[in-house]
Coordinates of C-alpha atoms and ligand atoms in Angstrom, one line a residue:
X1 CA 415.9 102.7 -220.6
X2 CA 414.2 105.8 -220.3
X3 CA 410.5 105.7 -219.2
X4 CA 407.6 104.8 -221.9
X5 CA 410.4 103.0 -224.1
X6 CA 408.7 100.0 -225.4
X7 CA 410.9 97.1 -225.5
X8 CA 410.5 96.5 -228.6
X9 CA 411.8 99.5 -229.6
X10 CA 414.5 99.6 -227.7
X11 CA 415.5 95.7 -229.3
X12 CA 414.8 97.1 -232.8
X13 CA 417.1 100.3 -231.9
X14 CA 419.8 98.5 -230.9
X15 CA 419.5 95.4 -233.8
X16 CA 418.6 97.8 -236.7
X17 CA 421.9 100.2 -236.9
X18 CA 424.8 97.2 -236.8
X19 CA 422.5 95.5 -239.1
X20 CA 422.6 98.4 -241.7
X21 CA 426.4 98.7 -240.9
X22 CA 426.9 94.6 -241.3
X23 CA 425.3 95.0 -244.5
X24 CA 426.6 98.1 -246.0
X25 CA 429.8 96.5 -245.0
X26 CA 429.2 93.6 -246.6
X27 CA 428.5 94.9 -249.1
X28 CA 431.7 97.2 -249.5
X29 CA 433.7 93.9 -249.5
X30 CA 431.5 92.0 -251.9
X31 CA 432.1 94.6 -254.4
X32 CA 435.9 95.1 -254.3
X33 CA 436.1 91.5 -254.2
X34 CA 433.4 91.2 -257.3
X35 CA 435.1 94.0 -259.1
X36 CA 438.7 92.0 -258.8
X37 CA 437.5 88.6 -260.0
X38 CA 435.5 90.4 -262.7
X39 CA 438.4 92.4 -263.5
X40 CA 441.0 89.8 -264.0
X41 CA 438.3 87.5 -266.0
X42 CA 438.0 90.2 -268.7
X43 CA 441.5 91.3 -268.4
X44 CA 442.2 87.5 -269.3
X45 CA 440.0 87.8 -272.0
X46 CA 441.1 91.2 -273.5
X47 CA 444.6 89.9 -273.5
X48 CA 443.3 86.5 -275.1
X49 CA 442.4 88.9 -278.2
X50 CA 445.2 91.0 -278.4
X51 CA 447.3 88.0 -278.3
X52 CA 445.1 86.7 -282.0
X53 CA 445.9 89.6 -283.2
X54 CA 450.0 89.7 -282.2
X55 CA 449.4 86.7 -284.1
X56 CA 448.8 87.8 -287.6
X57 CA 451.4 90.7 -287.2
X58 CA 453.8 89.6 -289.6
X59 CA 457.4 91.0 -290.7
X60 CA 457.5 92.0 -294.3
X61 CA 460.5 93.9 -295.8
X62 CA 461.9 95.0 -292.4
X63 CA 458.1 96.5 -291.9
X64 CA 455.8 95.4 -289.4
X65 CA 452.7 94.7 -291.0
X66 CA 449.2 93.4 -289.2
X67 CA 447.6 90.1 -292.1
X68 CA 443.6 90.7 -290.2
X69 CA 441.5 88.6 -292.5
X70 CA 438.3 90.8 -292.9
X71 CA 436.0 87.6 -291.1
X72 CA 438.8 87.7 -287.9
X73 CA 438.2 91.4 -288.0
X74 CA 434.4 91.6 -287.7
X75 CA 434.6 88.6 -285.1
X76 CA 437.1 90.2 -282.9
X77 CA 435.5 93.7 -282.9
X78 CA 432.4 92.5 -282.2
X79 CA 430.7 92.5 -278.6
X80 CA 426.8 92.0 -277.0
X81 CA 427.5 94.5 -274.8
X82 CA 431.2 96.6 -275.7
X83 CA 432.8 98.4 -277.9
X84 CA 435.9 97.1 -278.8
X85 CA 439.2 98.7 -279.9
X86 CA 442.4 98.0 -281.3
X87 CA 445.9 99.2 -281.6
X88 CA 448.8 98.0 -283.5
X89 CA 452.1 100.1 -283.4
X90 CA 455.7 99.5 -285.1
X91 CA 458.4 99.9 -282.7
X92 CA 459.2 103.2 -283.9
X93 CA 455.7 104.0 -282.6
X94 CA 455.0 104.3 -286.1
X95 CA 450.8 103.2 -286.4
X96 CA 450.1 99.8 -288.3
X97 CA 446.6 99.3 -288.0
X98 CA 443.6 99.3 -285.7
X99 CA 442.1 102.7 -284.1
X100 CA 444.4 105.9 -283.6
X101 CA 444.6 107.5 -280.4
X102 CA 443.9 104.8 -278.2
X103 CA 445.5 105.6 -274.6
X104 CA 449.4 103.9 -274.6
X105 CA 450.6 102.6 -271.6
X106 CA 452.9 104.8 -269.2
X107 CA 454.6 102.3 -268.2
X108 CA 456.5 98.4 -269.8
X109 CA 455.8 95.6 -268.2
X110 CA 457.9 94.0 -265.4
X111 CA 457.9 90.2 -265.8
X112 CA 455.4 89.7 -268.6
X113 CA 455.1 91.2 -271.8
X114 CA 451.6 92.4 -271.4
X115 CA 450.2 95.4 -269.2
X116 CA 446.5 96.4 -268.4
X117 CA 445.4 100.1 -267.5
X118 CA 442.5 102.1 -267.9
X119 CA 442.0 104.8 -270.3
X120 CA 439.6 107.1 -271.8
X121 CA 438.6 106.9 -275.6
X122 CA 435.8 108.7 -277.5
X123 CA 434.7 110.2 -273.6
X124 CA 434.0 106.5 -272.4
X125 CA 436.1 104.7 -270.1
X126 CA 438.1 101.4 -271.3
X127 CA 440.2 98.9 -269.8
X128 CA 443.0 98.4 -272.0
X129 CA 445.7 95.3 -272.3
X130 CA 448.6 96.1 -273.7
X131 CA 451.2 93.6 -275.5
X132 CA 454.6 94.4 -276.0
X133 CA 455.6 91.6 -279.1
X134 CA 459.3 91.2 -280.2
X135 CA 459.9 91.0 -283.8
X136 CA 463.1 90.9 -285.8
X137 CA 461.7 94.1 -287.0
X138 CA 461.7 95.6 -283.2
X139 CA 459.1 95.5 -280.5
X140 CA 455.3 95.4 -282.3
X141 CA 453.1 97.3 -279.5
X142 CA 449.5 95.5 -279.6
X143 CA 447.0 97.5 -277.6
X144 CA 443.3 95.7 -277.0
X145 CA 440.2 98.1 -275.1
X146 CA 437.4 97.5 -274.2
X147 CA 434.1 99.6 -272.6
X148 CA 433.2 98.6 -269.3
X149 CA 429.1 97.9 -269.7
X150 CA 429.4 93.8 -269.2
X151 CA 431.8 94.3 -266.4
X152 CA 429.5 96.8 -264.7
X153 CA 426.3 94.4 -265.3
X154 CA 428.0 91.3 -264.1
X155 CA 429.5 93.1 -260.7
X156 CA 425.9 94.8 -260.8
X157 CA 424.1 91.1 -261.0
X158 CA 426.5 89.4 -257.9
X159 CA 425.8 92.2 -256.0
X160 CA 422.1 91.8 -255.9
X161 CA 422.6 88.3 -255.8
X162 CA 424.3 89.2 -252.4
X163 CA 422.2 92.0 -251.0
X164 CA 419.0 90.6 -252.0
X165 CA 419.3 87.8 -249.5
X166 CA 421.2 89.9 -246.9
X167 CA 418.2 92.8 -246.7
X168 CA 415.8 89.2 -246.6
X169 CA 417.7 88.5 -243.4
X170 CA 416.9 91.9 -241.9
X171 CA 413.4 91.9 -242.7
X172 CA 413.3 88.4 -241.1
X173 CA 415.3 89.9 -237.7
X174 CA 412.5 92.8 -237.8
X175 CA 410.1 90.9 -237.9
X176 CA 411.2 87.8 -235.0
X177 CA 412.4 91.0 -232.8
X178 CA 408.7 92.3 -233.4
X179 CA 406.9 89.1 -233.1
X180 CA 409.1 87.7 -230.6
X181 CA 408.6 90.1 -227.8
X182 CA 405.1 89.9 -228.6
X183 CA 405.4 86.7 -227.7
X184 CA 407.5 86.8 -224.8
X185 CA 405.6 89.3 -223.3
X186 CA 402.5 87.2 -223.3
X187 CA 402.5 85.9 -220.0
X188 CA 403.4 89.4 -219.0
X189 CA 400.3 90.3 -220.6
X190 CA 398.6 87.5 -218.4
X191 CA 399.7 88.9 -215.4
X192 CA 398.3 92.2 -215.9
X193 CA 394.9 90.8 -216.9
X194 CA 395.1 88.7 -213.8
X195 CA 395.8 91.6 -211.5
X196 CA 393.2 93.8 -213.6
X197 CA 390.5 91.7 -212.9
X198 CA 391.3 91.1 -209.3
X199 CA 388.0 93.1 -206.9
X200 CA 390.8 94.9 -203.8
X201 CA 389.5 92.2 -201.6
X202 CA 391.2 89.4 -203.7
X203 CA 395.2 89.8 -202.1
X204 CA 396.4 86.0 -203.5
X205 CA 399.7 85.7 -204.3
X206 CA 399.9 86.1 -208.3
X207 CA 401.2 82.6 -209.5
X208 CA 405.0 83.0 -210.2
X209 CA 405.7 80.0 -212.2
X210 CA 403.8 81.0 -215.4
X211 CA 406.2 83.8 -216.0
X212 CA 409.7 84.1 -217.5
X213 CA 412.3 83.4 -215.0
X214 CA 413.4 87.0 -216.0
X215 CA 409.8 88.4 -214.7
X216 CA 409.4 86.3 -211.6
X217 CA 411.7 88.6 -209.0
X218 CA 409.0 90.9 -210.2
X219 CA 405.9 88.9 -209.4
X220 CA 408.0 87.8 -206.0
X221 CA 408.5 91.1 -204.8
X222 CA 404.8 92.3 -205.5
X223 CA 403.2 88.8 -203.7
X224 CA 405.4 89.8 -200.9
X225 CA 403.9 93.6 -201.1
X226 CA 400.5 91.8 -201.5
X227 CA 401.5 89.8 -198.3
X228 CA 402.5 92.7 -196.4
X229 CA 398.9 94.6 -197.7
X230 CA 396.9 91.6 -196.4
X231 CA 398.6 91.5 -192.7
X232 CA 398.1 95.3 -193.0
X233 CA 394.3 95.0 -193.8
X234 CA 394.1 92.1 -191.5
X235 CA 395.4 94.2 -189.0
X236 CA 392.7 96.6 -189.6
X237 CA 390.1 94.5 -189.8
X238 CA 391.1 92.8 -186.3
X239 CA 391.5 96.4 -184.7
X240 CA 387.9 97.4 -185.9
X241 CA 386.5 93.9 -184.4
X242 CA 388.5 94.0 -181.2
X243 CA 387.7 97.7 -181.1
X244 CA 383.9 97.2 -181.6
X245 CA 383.9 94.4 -179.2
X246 CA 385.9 96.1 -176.2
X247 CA 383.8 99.3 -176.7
X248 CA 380.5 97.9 -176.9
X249 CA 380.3 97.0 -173.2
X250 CA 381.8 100.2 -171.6
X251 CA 379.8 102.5 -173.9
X252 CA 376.8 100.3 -173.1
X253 CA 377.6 100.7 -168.6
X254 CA 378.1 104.5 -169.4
X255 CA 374.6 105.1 -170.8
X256 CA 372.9 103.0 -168.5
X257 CA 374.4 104.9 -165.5
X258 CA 373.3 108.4 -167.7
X259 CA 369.9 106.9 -167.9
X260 CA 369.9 106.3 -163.8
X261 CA 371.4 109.8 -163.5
X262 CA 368.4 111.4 -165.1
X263 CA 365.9 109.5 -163.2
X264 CA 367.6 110.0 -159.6
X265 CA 366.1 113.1 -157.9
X266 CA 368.0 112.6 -154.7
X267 CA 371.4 114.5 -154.8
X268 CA 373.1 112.4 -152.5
X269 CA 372.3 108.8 -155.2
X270 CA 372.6 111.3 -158.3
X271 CA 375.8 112.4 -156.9
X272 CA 377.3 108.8 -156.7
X273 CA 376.0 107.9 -159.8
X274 CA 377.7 110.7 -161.4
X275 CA 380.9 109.5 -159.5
X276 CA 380.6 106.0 -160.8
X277 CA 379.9 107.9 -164.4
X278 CA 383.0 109.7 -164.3
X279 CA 384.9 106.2 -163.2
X280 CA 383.6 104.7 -166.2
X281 CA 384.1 107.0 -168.7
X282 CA 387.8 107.4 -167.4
X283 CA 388.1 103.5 -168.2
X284 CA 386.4 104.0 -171.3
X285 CA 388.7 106.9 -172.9
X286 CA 391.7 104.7 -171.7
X287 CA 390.6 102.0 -173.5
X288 CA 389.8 104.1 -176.7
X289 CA 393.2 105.3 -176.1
X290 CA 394.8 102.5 -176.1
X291 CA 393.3 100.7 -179.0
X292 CA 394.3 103.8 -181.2
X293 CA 397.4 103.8 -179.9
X294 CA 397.4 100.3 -180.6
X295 CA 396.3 100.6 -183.9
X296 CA 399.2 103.2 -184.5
X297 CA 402.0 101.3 -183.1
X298 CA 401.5 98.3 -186.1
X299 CA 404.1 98.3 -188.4
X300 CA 402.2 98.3 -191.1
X301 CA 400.7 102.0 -190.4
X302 CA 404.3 103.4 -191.1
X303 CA 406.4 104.6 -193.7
X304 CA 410.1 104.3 -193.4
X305 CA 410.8 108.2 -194.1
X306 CA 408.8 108.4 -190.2
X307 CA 412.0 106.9 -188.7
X308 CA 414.6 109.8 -187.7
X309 CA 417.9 109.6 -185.2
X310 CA 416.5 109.6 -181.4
X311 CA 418.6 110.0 -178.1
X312 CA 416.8 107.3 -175.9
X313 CA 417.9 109.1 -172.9
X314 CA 416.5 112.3 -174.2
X315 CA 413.1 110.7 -174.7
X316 CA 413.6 109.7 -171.4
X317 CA 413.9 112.5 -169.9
X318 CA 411.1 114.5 -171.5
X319 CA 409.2 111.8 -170.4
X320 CA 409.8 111.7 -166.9
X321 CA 408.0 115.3 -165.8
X322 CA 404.9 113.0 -166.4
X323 CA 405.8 110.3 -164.3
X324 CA 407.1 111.6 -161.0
X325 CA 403.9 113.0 -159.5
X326 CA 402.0 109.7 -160.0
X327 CA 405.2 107.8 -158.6
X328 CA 405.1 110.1 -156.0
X329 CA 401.5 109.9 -154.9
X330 CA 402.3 106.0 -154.5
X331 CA 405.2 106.9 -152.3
X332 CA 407.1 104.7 -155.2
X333 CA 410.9 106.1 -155.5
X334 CA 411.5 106.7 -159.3
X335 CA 415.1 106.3 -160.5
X336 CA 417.1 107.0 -163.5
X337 CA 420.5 105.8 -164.9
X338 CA 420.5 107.5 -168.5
X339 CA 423.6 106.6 -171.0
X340 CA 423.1 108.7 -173.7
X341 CA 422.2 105.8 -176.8
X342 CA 421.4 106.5 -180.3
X343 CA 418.9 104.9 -182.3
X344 CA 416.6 105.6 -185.3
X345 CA 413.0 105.8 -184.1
X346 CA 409.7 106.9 -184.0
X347 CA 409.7 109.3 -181.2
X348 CA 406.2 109.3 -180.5
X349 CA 406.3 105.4 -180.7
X350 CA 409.2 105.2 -178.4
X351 CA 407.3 107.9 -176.1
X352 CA 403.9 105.5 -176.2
X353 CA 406.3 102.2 -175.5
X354 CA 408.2 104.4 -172.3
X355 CA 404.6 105.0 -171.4
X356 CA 403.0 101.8 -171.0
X357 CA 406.0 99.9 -169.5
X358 CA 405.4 103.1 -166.5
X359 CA 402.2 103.3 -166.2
X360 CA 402.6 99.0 -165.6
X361 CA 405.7 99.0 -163.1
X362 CA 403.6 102.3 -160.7
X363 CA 400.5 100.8 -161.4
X364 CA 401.0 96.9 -159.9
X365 CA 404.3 98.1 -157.9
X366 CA 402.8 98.2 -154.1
X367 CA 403.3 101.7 -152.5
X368 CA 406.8 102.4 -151.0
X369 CA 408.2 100.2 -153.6
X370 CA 411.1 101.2 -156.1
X371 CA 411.5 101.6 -159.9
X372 CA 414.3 102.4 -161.6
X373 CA 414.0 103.4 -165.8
X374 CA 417.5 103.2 -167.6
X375 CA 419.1 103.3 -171.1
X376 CA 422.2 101.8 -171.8
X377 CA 424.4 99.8 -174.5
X378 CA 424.1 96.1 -173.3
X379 CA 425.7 93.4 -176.2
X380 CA 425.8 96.1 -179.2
X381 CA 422.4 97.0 -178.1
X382 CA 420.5 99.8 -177.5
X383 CA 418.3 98.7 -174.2
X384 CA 415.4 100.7 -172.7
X385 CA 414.6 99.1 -169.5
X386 CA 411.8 99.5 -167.1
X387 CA 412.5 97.4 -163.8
X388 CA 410.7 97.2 -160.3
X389 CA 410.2 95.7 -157.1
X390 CA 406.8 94.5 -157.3
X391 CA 405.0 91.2 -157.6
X392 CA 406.8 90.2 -160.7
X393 CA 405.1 88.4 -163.8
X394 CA 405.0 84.4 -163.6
X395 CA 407.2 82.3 -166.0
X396 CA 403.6 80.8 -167.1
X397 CA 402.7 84.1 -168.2
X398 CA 405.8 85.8 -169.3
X399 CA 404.5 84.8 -173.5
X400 CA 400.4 85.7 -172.8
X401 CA 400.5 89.2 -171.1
X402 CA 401.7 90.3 -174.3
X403 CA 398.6 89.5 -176.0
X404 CA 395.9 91.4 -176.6
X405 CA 393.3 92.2 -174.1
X406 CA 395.1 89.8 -171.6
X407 CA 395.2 90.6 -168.0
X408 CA 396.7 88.1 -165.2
X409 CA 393.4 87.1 -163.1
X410 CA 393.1 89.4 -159.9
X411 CA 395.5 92.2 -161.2
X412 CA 394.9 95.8 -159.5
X413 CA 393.7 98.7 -161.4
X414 CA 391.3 99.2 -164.4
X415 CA 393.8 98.0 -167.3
X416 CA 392.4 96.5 -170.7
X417 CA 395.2 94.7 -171.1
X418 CA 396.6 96.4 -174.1
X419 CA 400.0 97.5 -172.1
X420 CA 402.4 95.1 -173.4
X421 CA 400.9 94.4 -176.5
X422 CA 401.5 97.6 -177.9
X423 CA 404.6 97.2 -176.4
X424 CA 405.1 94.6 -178.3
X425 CA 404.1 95.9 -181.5
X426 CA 406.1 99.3 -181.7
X427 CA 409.2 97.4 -180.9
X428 CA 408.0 95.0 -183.9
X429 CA 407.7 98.5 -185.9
X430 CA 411.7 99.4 -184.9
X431 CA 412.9 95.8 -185.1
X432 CA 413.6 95.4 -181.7
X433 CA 413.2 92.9 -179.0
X434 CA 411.5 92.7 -176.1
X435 CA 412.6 90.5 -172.8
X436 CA 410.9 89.9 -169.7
X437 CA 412.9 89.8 -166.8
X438 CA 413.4 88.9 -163.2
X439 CA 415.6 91.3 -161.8
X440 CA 419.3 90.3 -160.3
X441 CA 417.5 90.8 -156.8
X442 CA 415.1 88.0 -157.3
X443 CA 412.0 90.3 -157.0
X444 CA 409.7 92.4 -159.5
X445 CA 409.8 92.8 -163.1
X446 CA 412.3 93.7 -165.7
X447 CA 411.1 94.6 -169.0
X448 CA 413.9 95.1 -171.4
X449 CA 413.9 96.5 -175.0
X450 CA 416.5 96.1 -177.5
X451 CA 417.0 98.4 -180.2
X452 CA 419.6 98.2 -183.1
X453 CA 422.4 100.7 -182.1
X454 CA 423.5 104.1 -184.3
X455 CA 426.5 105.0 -184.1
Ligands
LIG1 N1 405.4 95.6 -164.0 C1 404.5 94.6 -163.8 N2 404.4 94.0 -162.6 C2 403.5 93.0 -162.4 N3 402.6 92.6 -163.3 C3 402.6 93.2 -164.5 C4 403.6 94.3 -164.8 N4 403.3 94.7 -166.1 C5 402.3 94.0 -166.5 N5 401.9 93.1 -165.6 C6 400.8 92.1 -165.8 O1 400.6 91.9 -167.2 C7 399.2 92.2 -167.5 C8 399.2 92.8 -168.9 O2 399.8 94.1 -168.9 P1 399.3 95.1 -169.9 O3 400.1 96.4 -169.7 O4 399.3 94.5 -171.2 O5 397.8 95.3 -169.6 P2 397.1 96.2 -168.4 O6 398.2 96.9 -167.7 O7 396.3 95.2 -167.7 O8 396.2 97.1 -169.3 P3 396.6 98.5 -170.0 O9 398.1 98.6 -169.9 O10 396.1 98.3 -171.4 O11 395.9 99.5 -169.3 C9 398.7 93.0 -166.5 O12 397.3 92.8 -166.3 C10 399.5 92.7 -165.3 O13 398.8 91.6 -164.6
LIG2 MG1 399.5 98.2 -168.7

């Protein structure tokens, strides 16, 4: 269907030519099989007269001679609508009565005695019957014509009779085709009132079972679009509450300590202020950071034509330049075992994931202790995993340090507890799955992410 096409006109375009072709058609076949019934009915009745006259034809002297009374004469030759002719011949050919010239038959009969042809006289066209009548004088030829005007009428008067009727019947289909989808569409109609009048606030679902079964995959697919706009904007709106909550309180300790710093005169107090300042505003941009991040790793915020083919080892590997001077400073021994893995990805996603799962195992990994980062296929997976020696996550918090803002009571460090749930969300965004993990040796943390494989 080719775009603007109005369905309507599409029905009516498909309809309207076989209906024309039905009825021209039809009417083809009505008329050959008018013109035969008419045809043999006045044939019948041509042959009817030629037979009254055969009748007078009388034998006199050897002669064929034709006894018309002047009355049968008049009555025979005359017609409402026709001119009528008449032929009688001697069977020498020799003329008898009636009208000379009249068109002879090329051929005799077969079975009967009588033929019928058609014939030209006086520049009109006849239908002529033609009866071949022994005599003891020879064979009499009898020739009866006629013109063609009540023959014409009558075929002309079935045929309307027919068509009349038949062009009624595709008005009628015009006009249910037109009215029809007009009606049809209604609740169509509905719909896009409904949705019209809707403020961008108001994401209901669109009720799906006042519409024709034939619209309602339609209406299903956009509720589930609606769906997916409402988590999106409810995403949003929790990111700008969570956001204005979190960065009320460090934005609020860093202008307080500004505020001190302008008042203190002594260096030595102005220089610890400035310290404490600097400590703050460290935690603060982290924070800011990670709630953008945060905010970016949501599924929603993506289109699919972001996802593109991503070594994980690769991203690994960029990655870890950043990593080994902090692991270092802790005197933490960084490992890893790379198998190359494909997968489809959003690199910077997969970077942001890498990053938080590191900056977690160094940060609450005691110094001297080990860490080992590796990428693997493990059960027709892609894994990612991040695994260390260090105090290890409890079962009883294994579901809540992947929420939001959650940190286990008396962890190290400056964290806003964001870590895992982004985590969590960018492998949400690549259908993957996260585990947590005791590691085979009993101790520490294994953090494990499954992506779908590419071959
Ligand atoms: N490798 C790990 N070993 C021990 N505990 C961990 C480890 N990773 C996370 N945790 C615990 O889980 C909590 C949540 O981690 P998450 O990364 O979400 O937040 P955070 O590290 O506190 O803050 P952020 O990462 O946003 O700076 C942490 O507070 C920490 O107690
Ligand atoms: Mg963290």
């Amino acid at each position: 269907m080719k775009p603007g096409h109005s369905l309507r006109q599409l029905l009516l375009g498909w309809l309207l030519p076989s209906l024309v072709i039905l009825l021209v058609v039809g009417a083809i076949a009505a008329y050959l099989i008018t013109l035969s019934a008419a045809t043999q009915a006045y044939d019948r009745a041509l042959l009817d007269e030629a037979l009254a006259i055969a009748k007078q034809v009388r034998i006199e002297n050897g002669r064929a001679v034709l006894n018309l009374p002047p009355i049968a004469h008049q009555v025979l030759l005359t017609d409402k609508f026709d001119h009528i002719y008449y032929l009688v011949q001697g069977p020498n050919g020799e003329f008898i009565a009636g009208h000379k010239g009249l068109p002879l038959p090329e051929k005799s009969p077969v079975e009967e005695n009588w033929v019928y042809y058609d014939g030209f006289y006086y520049g009109e066209r006849v239908r002529i019957a033609a009866l071949f009548v022994p005599s003891e004088a020879g064979q009499v030829l009898v020739l009866m014509a006629e013109t063609l005007v009540k023959r014409e009428r009558l075929i002309w008067e079935i045929l309307l009779g027919m068509l009349v009727p038949e062009i009624l019947l595709v008005m009628a289909t015009i006009w249910l085709v037109w009215f029809g989808v007009k009606r049809g569409l209604a609740p169509i109609e509905r719909l896009r009132k409904e949705i019209a009048s809707r403020s961008r606030h108001d994401l209901r679902p669109v009720p799906e079972n006042t519409a024709p079964a034939e619209v309602q995959p339609m209406i299903k697919a956009l509720n589930t679009l609606l769906q997916k706009l409402d988590g999106a904007l409810d995403a949003q709106q929790r990111f700008i509450s969570d956001a204005a909550h979190q960065l009320r309180t460090p934005l609020a300790a860093l202008q307080t300590q500004v505020d001190l710093a302008l008042h203190q005169k002594n260096d030595g107090d102005l220089r610890l202020t400035l310290q404490r300042l600097f400590a703050a505003t460290e935690r603060t941009v982290h924070l800011a950071n990670q709630l953008l991040t945060l905010a970016r790793a949501e599924p929603a915020g993506h289109l699919p034509g972001e996802m593109q083919p991503v070594d994980l080892s690769q991203t690994v590997q960029e990655c870890a330049q950043e990593w080994v001077p902090r692991a270092l400073a802790k005197n933490i021994d960084l490992g890893f075992e790379l198998e190359s893995v494909q997968i489809v990805g959003i690199p910077l996603l997969i970077r942001e994931l890498l990053a938080n799962l590191l900056d977690n195992a160094i940060r609450y990994t005691p110094a001297g202790g080990r860490i080992t980062v590796r990428t693997m296929v493990k059960e027709k997976k892609a894994a990612l995993e991040v695994e260390d020696n260090g105090p290890g996550i409890a079962a009883s918090d294994a579901d809540a340090v992947f929420e939001r803002f959650y940190r286990i009571k008396g962890s190290p460090g400056d964290g806003c507890g964001l870590g895992l749930a982004i985590v969590k969300e960018i492998a949400r965004t690549h259908n993957a799955t996260v585990e947590l993990k005791t590691p085979p040796s009993g101790q520490g943390t294994l953090v494990r992410v499954n992506f779908a494989l590419t071959t």
